[in-house]
Coordinates of C-alpha atoms in Angstrom, one line a residue:
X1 CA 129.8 104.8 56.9
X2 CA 129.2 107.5 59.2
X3 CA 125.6 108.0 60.6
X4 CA 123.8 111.0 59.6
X5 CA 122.4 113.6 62.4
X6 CA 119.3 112.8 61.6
X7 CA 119.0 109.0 61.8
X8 CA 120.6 109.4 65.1
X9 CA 118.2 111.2 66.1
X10 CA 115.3 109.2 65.2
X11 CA 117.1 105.8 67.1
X12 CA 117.1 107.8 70.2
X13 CA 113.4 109.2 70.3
X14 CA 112.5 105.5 69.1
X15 CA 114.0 104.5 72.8
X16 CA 112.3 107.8 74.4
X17 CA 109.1 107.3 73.0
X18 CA 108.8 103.6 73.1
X19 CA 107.3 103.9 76.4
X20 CA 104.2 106.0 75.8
X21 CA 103.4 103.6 73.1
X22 CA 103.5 100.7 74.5
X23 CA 100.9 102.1 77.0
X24 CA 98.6 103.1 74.5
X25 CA 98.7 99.8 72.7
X26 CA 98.9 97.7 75.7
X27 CA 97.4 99.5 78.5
X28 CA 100.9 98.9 80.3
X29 CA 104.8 99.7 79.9
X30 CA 105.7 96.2 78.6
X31 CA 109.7 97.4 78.9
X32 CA 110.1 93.8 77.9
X33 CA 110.3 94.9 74.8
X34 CA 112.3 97.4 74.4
X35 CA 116.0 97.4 73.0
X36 CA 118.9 98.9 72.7
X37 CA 119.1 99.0 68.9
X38 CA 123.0 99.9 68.5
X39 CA 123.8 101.7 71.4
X40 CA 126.1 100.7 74.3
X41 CA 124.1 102.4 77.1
X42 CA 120.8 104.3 77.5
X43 CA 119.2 106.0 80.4
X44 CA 115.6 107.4 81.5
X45 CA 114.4 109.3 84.1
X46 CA 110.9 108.4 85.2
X47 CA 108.6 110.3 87.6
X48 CA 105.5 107.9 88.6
X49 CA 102.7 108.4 91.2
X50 CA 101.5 105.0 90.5
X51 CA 98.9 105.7 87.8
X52 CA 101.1 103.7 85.4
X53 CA 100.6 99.7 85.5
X54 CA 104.4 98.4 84.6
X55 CA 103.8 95.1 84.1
X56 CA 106.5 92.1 85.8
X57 CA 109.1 91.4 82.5
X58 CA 112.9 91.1 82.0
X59 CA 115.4 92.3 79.4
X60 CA 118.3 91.0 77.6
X61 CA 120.2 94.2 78.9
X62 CA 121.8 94.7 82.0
X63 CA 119.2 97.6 84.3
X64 CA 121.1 99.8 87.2
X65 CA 118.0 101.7 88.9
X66 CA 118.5 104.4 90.9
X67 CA 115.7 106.1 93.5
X68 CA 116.8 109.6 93.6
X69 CA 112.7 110.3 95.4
X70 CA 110.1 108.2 96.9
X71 CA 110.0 104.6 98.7
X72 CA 108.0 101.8 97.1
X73 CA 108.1 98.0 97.2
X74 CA 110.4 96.3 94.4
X75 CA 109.9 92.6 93.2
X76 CA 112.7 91.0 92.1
X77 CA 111.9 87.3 91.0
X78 CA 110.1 86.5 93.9
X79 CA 111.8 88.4 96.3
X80 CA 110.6 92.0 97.6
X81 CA 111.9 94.4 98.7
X82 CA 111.7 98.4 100.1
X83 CA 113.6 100.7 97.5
X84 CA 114.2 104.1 99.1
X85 CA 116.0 107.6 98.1
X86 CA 119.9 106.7 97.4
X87 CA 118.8 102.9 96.8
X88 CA 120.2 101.4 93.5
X89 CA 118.9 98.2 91.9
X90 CA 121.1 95.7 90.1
X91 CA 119.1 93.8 87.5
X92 CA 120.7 91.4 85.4
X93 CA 119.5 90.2 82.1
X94 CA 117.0 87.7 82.0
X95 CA 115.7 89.1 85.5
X96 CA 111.7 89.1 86.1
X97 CA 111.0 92.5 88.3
X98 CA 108.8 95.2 88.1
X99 CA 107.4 98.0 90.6
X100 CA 105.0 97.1 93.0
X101 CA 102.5 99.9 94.2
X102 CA 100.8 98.5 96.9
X103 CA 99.7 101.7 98.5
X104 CA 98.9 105.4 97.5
X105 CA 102.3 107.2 97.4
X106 CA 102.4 110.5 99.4
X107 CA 105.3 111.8 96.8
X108 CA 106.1 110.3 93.8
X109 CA 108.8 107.7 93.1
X110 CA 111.0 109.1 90.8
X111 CA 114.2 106.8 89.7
X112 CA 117.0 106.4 87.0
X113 CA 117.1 103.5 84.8
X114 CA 120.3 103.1 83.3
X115 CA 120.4 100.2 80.5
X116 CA 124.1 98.7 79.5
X117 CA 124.2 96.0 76.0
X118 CA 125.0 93.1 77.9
X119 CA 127.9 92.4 75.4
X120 CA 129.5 95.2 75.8
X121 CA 129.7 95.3 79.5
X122 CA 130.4 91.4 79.9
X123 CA 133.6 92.2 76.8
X124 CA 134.8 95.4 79.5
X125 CA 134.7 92.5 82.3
X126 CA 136.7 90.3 80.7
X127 CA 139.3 93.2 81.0
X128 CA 138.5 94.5 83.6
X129 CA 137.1 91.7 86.0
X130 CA 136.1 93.9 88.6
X131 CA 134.1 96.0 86.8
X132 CA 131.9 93.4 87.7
X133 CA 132.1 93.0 91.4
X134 CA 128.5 94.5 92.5
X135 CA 127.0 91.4 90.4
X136 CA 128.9 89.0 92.0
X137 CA 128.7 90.4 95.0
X138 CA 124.5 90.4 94.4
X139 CA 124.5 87.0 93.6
X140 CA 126.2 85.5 96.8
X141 CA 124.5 87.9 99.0
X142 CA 121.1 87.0 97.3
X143 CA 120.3 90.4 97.0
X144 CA 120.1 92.8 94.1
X145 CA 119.3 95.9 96.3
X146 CA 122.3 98.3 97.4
X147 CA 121.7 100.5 100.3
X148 CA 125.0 102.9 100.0
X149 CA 125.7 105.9 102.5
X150 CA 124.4 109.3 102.6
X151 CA 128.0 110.4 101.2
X152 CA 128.2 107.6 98.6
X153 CA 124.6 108.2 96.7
X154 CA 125.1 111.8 96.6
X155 CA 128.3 110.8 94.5
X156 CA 126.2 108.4 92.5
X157 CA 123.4 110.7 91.8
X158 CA 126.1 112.7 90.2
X159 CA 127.2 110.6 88.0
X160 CA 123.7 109.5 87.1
X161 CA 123.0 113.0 86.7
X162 CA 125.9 113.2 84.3
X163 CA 124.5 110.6 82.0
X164 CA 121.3 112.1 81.8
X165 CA 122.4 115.3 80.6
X166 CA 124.3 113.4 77.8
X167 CA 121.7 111.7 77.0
X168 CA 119.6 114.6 76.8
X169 CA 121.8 117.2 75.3
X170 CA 123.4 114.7 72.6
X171 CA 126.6 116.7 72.2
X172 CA 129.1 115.6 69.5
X173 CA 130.0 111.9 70.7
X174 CA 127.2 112.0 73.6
X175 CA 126.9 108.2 72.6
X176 CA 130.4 107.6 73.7
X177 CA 130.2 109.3 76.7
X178 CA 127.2 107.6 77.3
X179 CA 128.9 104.1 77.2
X180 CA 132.2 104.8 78.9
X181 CA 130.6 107.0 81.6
X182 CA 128.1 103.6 82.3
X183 CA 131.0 101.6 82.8
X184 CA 132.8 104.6 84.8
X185 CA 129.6 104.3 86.7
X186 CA 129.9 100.8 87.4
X187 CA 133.0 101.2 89.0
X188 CA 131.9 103.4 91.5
X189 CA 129.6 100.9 92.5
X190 CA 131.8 98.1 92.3
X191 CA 133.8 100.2 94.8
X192 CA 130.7 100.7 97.5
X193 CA 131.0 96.4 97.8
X194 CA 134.5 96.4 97.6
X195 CA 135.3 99.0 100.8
X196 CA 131.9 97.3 102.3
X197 CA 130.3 101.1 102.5
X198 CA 126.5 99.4 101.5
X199 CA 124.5 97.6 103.0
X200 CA 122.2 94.3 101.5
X201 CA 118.6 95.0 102.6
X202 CA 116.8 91.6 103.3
X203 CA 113.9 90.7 101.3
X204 CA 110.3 92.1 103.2
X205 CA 108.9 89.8 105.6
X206 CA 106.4 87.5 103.2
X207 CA 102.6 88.2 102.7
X208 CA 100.0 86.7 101.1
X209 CA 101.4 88.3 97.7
X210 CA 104.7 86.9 98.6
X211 CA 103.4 83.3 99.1
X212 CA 101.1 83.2 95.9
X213 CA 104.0 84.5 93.9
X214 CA 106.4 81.6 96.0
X215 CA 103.8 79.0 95.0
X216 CA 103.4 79.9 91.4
X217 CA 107.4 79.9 91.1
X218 CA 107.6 76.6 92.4
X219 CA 105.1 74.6 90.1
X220 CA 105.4 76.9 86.7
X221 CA 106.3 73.0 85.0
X222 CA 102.2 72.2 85.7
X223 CA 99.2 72.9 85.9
X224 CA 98.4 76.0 87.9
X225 CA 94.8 77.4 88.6
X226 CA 93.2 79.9 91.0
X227 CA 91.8 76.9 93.0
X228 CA 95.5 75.5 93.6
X229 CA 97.0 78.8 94.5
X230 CA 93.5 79.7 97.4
X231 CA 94.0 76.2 98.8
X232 CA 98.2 76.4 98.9
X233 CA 97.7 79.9 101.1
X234 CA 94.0 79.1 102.6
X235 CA 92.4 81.7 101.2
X236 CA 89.4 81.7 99.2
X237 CA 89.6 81.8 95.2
X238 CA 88.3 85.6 95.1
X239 CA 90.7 87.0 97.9
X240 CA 93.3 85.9 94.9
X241 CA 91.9 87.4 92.4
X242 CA 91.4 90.3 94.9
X243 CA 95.2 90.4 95.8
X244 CA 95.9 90.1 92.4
X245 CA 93.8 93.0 90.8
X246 CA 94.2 95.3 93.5
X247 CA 98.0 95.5 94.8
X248 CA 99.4 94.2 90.4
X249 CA 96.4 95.8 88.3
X250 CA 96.0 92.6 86.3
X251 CA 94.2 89.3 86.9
X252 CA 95.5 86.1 88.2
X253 CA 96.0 84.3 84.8
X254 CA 97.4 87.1 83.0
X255 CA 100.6 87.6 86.1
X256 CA 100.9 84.1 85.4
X257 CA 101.6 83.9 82.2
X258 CA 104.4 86.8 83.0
X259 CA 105.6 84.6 84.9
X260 CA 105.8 82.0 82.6
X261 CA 107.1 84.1 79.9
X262 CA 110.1 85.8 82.1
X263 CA 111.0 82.6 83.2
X264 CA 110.9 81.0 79.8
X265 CA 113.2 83.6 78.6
X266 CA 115.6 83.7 81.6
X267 CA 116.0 79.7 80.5
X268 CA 117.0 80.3 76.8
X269 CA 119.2 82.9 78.2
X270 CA 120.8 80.5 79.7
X271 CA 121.1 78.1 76.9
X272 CA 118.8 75.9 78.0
X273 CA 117.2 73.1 74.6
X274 CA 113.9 74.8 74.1
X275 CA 112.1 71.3 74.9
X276 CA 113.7 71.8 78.3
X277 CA 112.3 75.3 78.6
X278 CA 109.1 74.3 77.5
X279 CA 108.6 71.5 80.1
X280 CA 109.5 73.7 83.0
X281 CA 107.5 76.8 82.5

């Protein structure tokens, strides 16, 4: 049955607006939860001096990000890492990351965040194996960062520029559009690894952040508590809950059970018994 203007209409501003709700409920974009509903690609433009706490969380879509202004620090698992202009950001599903702002920004980070049903796009690979290069690329490299060339990101911002105005304009079949130019997309990223024109940024040199966030990875099977995390890095118990407040915007126990939770759900991903999942987070 074909889908009245209307309906369409309403699925779309339920993805635009989901963001500005979940801050007013929450205090915090939980992107966590959002979905994709029926739709085979979505993307968002986001301008952000800082002010908004995006707290750590994963989704069961695949996440291309694309810094088209700004610098700030990414955290990918418990990696992190500098994302600059013309940097793009490979998240798969299942993925804990979120933005880190650990200083005042002198101009704002402004970034594309283009989401792709994970069926869909794992269905085109099977056809197209390639299509999936950058991932696999990603996962032996142990980085999900791609630093392309001047003359290759001005070609992606392009084509994420394209998608926007798809997205925005919702011409007849702007949904189609919207899924085949995601996977045309990820071809021309695909091609940056493939002719070696990017480069893998290493992860940031670790900081006390870094080696709370190391700790709490290692041990999310037991008991964790603020005492165990001061004495791992030497610190006393309030420079934690300093570190923690001050650089994330939420308290110790509450990043830990994001953790917990993105982890958790990473497992089932995987198709891990839920006993199994349950024992180690």
């Amino acid at each position: 049955m074909k889908q009245a203007p209307k309906q369409k209409q309403m699925r779309y501003d339920d993805l635009r607006k989901a963001k500005q709700k979940l801050i007013e409920e929450y205090g915090s974009i939980t992107y966590q939860e959002l979905t994709l509903h029926d739709l085979r690609a979505f993307i968002n433009l986001d301008v952000n001096w800082g002010k908004d706490v995006v707290s750590l969380h994963s989704h069961m879509f695949y996440e291309v990000l694309f810094c088209r202004q700004g610098n700030v620090d990414y955290l990918l698992d418990n990696q992190r890492f500098r994302v600059q202009q013309g940097d793009i950001v490979l998240i798969p599903p299942g993925m804990g990351h979120r933005p880190l702002f650990l200083e005042e920004l002198k101009e704002p980070y402004v970034r594309y965040a283009l989401w792709i049903d994970a069926a869909f796009f794992k269905g085109a690979c099977a056809q197209y194996p390639l299509l999936d290069l950058c991932f696999q690329q990603c996962r032996k490299r142990g980085s999900y960062l791609l630093r392309t060339t001047r003359a290759s990101w001005v070609g992606l911002q392009a084509a994420f520029d394209s998608l926007h105005r798809e997205a925005e304009e919702q011409q007849p079949c702007w949904e189609l559009c919207l899924a085949m130019g995601a996977l045309t997309l990820m071809t021309h990223i695909s091609r940056t690894y493939y002719y070696q024109d990017s480069a893998a940024p290493a992860a940031e040199s670790n900081t006390l952040l870094d080696q709370m966030f190391q700790y709490i990875d290692n041990h999310l099977g037991e008991k964790i508590t603020l005492e165990d995390v001061a004495r791992q890095c030497m610190v006393s118990k309030s420079t934690v809950s300093h570190v923690f407040r001050e650089k994330l915007g939420v308290p110790f126990y509450q990043c830990l059970v994001q953790r917990r939770l993105v982890a958790a759900k990473k497992s089932m991903l995987r198709g891990q018994p839920l006993r199994q999942v349950c024992e180690e987070c």
